[in-house]
N, CA, C and O of each residue as an XYZ file, in Angstrom:
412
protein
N      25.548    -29.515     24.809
C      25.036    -30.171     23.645
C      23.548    -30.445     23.856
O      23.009    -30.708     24.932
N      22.977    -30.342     22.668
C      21.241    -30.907     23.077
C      20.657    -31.272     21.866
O      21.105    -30.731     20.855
N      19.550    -32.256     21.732
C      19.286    -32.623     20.248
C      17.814    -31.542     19.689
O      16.914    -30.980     20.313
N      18.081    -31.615     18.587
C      16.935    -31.066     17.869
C      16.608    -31.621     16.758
O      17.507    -32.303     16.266
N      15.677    -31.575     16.206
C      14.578    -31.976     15.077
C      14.824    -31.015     14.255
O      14.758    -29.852     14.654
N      15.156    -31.317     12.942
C      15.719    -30.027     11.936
C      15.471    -30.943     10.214
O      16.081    -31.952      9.858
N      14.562    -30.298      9.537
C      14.037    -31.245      8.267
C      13.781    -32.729      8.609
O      14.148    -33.623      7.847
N      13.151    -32.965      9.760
C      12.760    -34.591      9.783
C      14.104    -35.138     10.428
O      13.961    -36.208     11.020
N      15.377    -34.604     10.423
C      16.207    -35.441     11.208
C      16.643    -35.152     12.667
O      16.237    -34.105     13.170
N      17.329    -35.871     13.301
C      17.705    -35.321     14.779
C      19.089    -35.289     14.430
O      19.714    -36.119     13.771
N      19.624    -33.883     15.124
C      21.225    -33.391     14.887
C      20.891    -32.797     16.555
O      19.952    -32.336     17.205
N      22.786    -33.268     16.772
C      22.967    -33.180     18.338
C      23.932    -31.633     17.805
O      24.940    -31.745     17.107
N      23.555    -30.660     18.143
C      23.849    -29.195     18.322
C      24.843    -28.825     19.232
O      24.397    -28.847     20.379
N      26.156    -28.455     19.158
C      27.132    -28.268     19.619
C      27.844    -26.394     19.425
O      28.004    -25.983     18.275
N      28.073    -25.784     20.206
C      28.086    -24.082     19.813
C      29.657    -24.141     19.730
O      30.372    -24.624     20.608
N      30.123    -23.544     18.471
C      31.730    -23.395     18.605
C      32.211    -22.678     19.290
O      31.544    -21.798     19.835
N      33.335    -22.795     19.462
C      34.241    -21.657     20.194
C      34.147    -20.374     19.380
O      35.224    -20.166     19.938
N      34.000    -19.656     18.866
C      33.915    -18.516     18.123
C      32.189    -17.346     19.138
O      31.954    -16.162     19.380
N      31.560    -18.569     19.340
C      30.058    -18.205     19.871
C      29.387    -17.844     18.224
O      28.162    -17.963     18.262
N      29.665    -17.626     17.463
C      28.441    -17.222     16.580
C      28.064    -18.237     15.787
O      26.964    -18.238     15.235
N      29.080    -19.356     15.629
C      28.337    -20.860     14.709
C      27.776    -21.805     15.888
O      27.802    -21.727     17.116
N      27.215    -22.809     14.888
C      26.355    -24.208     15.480
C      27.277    -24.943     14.815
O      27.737    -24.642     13.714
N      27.651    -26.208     15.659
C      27.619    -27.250     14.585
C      26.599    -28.114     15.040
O      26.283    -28.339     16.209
N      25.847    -28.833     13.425
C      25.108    -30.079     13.624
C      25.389    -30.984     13.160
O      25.896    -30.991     12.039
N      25.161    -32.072     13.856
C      25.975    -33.089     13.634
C      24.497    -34.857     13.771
O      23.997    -35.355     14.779
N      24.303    -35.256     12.192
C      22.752    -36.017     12.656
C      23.211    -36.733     13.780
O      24.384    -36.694     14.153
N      22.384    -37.340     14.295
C      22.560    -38.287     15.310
C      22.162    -39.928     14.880
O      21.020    -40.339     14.670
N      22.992    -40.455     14.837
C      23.496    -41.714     13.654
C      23.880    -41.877     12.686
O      23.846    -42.999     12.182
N      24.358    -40.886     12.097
C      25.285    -40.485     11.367
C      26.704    -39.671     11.358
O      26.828    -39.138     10.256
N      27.588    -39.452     12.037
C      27.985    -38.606     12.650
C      29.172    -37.938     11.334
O      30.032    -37.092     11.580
N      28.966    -38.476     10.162
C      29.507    -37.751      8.784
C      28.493    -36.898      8.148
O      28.821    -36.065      7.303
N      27.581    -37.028      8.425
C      26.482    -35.678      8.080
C      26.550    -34.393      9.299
O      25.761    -34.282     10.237
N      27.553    -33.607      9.036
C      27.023    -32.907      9.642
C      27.304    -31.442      9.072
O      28.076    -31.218      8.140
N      26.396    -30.247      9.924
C      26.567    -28.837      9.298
C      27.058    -28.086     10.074
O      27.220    -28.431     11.245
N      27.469    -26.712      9.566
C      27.970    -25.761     10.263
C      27.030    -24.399     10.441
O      27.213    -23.742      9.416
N      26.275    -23.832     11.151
C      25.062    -22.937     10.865
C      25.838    -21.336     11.802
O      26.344    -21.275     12.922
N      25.674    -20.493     10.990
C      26.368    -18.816     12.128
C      24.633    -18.564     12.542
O      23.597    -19.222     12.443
N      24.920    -17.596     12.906
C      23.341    -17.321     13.774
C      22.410    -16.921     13.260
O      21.313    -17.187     13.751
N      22.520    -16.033     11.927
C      21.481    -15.877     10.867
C      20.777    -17.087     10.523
O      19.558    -17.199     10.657
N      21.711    -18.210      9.976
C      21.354    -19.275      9.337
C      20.229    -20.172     10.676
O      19.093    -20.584     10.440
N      20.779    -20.255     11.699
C      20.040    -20.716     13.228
C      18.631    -20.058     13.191
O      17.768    -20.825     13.617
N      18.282    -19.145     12.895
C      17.258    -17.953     12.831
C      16.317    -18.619     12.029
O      15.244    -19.169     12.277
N      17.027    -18.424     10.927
C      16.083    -18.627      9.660
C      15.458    -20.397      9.639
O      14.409    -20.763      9.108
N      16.368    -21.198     10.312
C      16.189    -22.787     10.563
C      14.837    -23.019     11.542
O      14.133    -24.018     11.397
N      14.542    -21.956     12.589
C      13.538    -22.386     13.197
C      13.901    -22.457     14.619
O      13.060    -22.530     15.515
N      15.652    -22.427     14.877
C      16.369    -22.610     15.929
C      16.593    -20.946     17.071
O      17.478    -20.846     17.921
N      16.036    -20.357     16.903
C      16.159    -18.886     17.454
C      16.236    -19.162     19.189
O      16.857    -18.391     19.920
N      15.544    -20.316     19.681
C      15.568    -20.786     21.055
C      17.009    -20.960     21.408
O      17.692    -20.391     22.259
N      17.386    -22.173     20.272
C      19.112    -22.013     20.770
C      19.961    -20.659     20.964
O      20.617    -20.448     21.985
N      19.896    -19.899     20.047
C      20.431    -19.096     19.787
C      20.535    -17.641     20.635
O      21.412    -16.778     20.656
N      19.210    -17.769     21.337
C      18.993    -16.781     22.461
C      19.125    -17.258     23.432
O      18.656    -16.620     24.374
N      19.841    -18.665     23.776
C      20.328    -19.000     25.209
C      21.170    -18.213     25.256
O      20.772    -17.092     25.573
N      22.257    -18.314     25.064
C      23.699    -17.709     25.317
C      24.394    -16.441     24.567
O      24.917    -16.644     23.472
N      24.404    -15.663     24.906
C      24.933    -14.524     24.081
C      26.445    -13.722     24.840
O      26.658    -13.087     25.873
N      27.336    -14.223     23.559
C      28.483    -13.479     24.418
C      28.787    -12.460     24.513
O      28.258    -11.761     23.650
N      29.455    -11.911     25.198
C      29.826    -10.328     25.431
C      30.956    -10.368     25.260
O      31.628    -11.117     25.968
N      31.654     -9.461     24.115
C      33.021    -10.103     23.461
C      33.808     -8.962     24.629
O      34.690     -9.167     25.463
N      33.296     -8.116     24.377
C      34.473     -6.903     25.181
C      34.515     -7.270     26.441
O      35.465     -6.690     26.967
N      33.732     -8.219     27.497
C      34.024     -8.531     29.114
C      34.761     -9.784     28.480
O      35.811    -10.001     29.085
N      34.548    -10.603     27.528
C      35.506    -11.987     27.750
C      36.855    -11.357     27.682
O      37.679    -11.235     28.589
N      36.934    -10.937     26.293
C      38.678     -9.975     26.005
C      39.242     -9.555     27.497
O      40.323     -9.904     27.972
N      38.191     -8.677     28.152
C      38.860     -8.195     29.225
C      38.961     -9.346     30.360
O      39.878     -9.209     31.170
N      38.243    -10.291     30.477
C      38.462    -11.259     30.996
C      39.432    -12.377     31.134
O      39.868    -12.900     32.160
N      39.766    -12.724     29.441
C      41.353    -13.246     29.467
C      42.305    -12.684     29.516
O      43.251    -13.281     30.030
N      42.532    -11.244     29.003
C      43.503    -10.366     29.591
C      43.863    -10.148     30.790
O      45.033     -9.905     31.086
N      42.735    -10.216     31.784
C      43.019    -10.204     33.131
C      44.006    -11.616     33.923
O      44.824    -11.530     34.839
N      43.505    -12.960     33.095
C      43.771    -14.290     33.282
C      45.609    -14.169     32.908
O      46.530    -14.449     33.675
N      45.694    -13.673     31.519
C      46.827    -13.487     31.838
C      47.731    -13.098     32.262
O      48.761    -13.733     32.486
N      47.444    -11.529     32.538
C      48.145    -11.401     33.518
C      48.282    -11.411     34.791
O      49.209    -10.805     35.327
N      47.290    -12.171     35.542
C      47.146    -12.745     36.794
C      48.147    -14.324     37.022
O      48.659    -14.737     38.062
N      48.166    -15.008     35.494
C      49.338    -16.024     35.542
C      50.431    -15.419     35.584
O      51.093    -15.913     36.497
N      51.218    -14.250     34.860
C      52.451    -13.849     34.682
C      52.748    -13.243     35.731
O      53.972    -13.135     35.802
N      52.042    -12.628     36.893
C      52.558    -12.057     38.327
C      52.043    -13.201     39.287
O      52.190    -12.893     40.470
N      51.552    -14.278     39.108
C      51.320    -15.693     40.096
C      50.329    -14.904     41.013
O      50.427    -15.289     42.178
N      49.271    -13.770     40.809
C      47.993    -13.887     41.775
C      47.017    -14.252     41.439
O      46.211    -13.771     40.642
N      46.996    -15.547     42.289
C      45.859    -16.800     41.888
C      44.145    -15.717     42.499
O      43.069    -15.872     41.920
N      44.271    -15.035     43.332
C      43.153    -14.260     43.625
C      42.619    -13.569     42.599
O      41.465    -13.645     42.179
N      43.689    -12.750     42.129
C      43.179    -12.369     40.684
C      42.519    -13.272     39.575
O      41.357    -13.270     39.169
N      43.460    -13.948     39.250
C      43.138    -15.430     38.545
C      41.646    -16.259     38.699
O      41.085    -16.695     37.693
N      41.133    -16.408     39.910
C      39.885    -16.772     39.970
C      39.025    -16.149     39.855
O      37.988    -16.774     39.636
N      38.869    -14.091     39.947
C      38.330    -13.289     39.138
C      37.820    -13.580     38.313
O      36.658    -13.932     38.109
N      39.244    -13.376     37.330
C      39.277    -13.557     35.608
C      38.489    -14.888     35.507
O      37.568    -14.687     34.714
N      38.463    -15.835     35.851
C      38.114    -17.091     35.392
C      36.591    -17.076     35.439
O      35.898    -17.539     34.534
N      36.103    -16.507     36.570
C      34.593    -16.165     37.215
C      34.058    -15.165     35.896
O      32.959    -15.428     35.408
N      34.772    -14.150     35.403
C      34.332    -12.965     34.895
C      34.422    -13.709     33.531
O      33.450    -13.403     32.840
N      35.346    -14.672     32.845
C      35.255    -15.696     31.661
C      34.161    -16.238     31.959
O      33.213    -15.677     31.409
N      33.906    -17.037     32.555
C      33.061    -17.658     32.521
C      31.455    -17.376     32.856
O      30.607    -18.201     32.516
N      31.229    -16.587     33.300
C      30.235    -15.349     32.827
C      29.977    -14.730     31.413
O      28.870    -14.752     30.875
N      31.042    -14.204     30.888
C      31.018    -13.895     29.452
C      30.266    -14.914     28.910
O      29.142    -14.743     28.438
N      31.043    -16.329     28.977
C      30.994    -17.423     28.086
C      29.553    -18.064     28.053
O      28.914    -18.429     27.067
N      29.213    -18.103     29.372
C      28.055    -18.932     30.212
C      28.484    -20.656     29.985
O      27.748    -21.413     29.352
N      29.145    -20.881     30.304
C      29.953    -22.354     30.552
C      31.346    -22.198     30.985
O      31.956    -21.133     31.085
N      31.848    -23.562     31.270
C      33.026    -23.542     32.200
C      34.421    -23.232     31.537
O      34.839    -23.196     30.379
N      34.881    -23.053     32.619
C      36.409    -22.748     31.756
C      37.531    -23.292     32.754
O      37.582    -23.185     33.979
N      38.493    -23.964     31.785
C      39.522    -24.317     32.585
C      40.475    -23.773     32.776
O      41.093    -23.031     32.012
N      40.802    -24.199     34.240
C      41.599    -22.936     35.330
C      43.100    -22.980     34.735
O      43.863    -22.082     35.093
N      43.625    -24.098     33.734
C      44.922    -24.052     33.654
C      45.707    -23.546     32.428
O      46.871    -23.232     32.178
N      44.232    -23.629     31.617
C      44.927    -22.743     30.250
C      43.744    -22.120     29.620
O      42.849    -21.818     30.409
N      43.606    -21.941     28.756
C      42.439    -20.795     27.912
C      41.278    -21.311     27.100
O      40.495    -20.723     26.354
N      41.410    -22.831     27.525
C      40.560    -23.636     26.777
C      38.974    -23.156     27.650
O      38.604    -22.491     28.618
N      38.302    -24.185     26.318
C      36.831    -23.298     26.815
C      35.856    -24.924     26.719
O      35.475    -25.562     25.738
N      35.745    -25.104     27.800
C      34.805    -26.972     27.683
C      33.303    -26.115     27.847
O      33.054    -25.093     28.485
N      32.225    -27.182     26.796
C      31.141    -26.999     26.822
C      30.005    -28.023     28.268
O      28.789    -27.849     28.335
């Protein structure tokens, strides 16, 4: 999460799980908030955010595919692979026990 300055207000910037939206959300207000895909990020002034992180959909796919089936034959060696090679894709962490994705 990180704040930015966007029309005079400050919104704390949060990247969905999908990777291609923002959400903003003002900061003291937390019922104002927007949803921006990466065009819209572009055109806002936000292109910095937006070129931090870029996912690579075909290594994550192959990455949780690997996760799972490294749970369904119990090789945790494999398993920390997949999790390494997720979390690479992602560029943030991932938890080791199910498919969730923490920022």
């Amino acid at each position: 999460m990180m704040t930015v300055t966007h029309n005079n207000k400050q919104y704390t910037v949060t990247k969905m799980a999908d990777g291609y939206h923002w959400k903003l959300v003002e900061v003291g207000s937390p019922r104002n908030s927007r949803t921006y895909n990466r065009d819209q990020m572009i055109n806002a002034g936000m292109e910095h955010i937006v070129s931090q992180n870029i996912i690579n959909r075909n290594a994550l796919r192959a990455a949780i595919s690997k996760k799972a089936i490294a749970r369904c034959i119990g090789d945790n060696a494999m398993l920390e692979q997949a999790i390494e090679a997720q979390r690479k894709a992602l560029g943030v962490r991932v938890n080791r026990s199910s498919f969730e994705v923490r920022a």
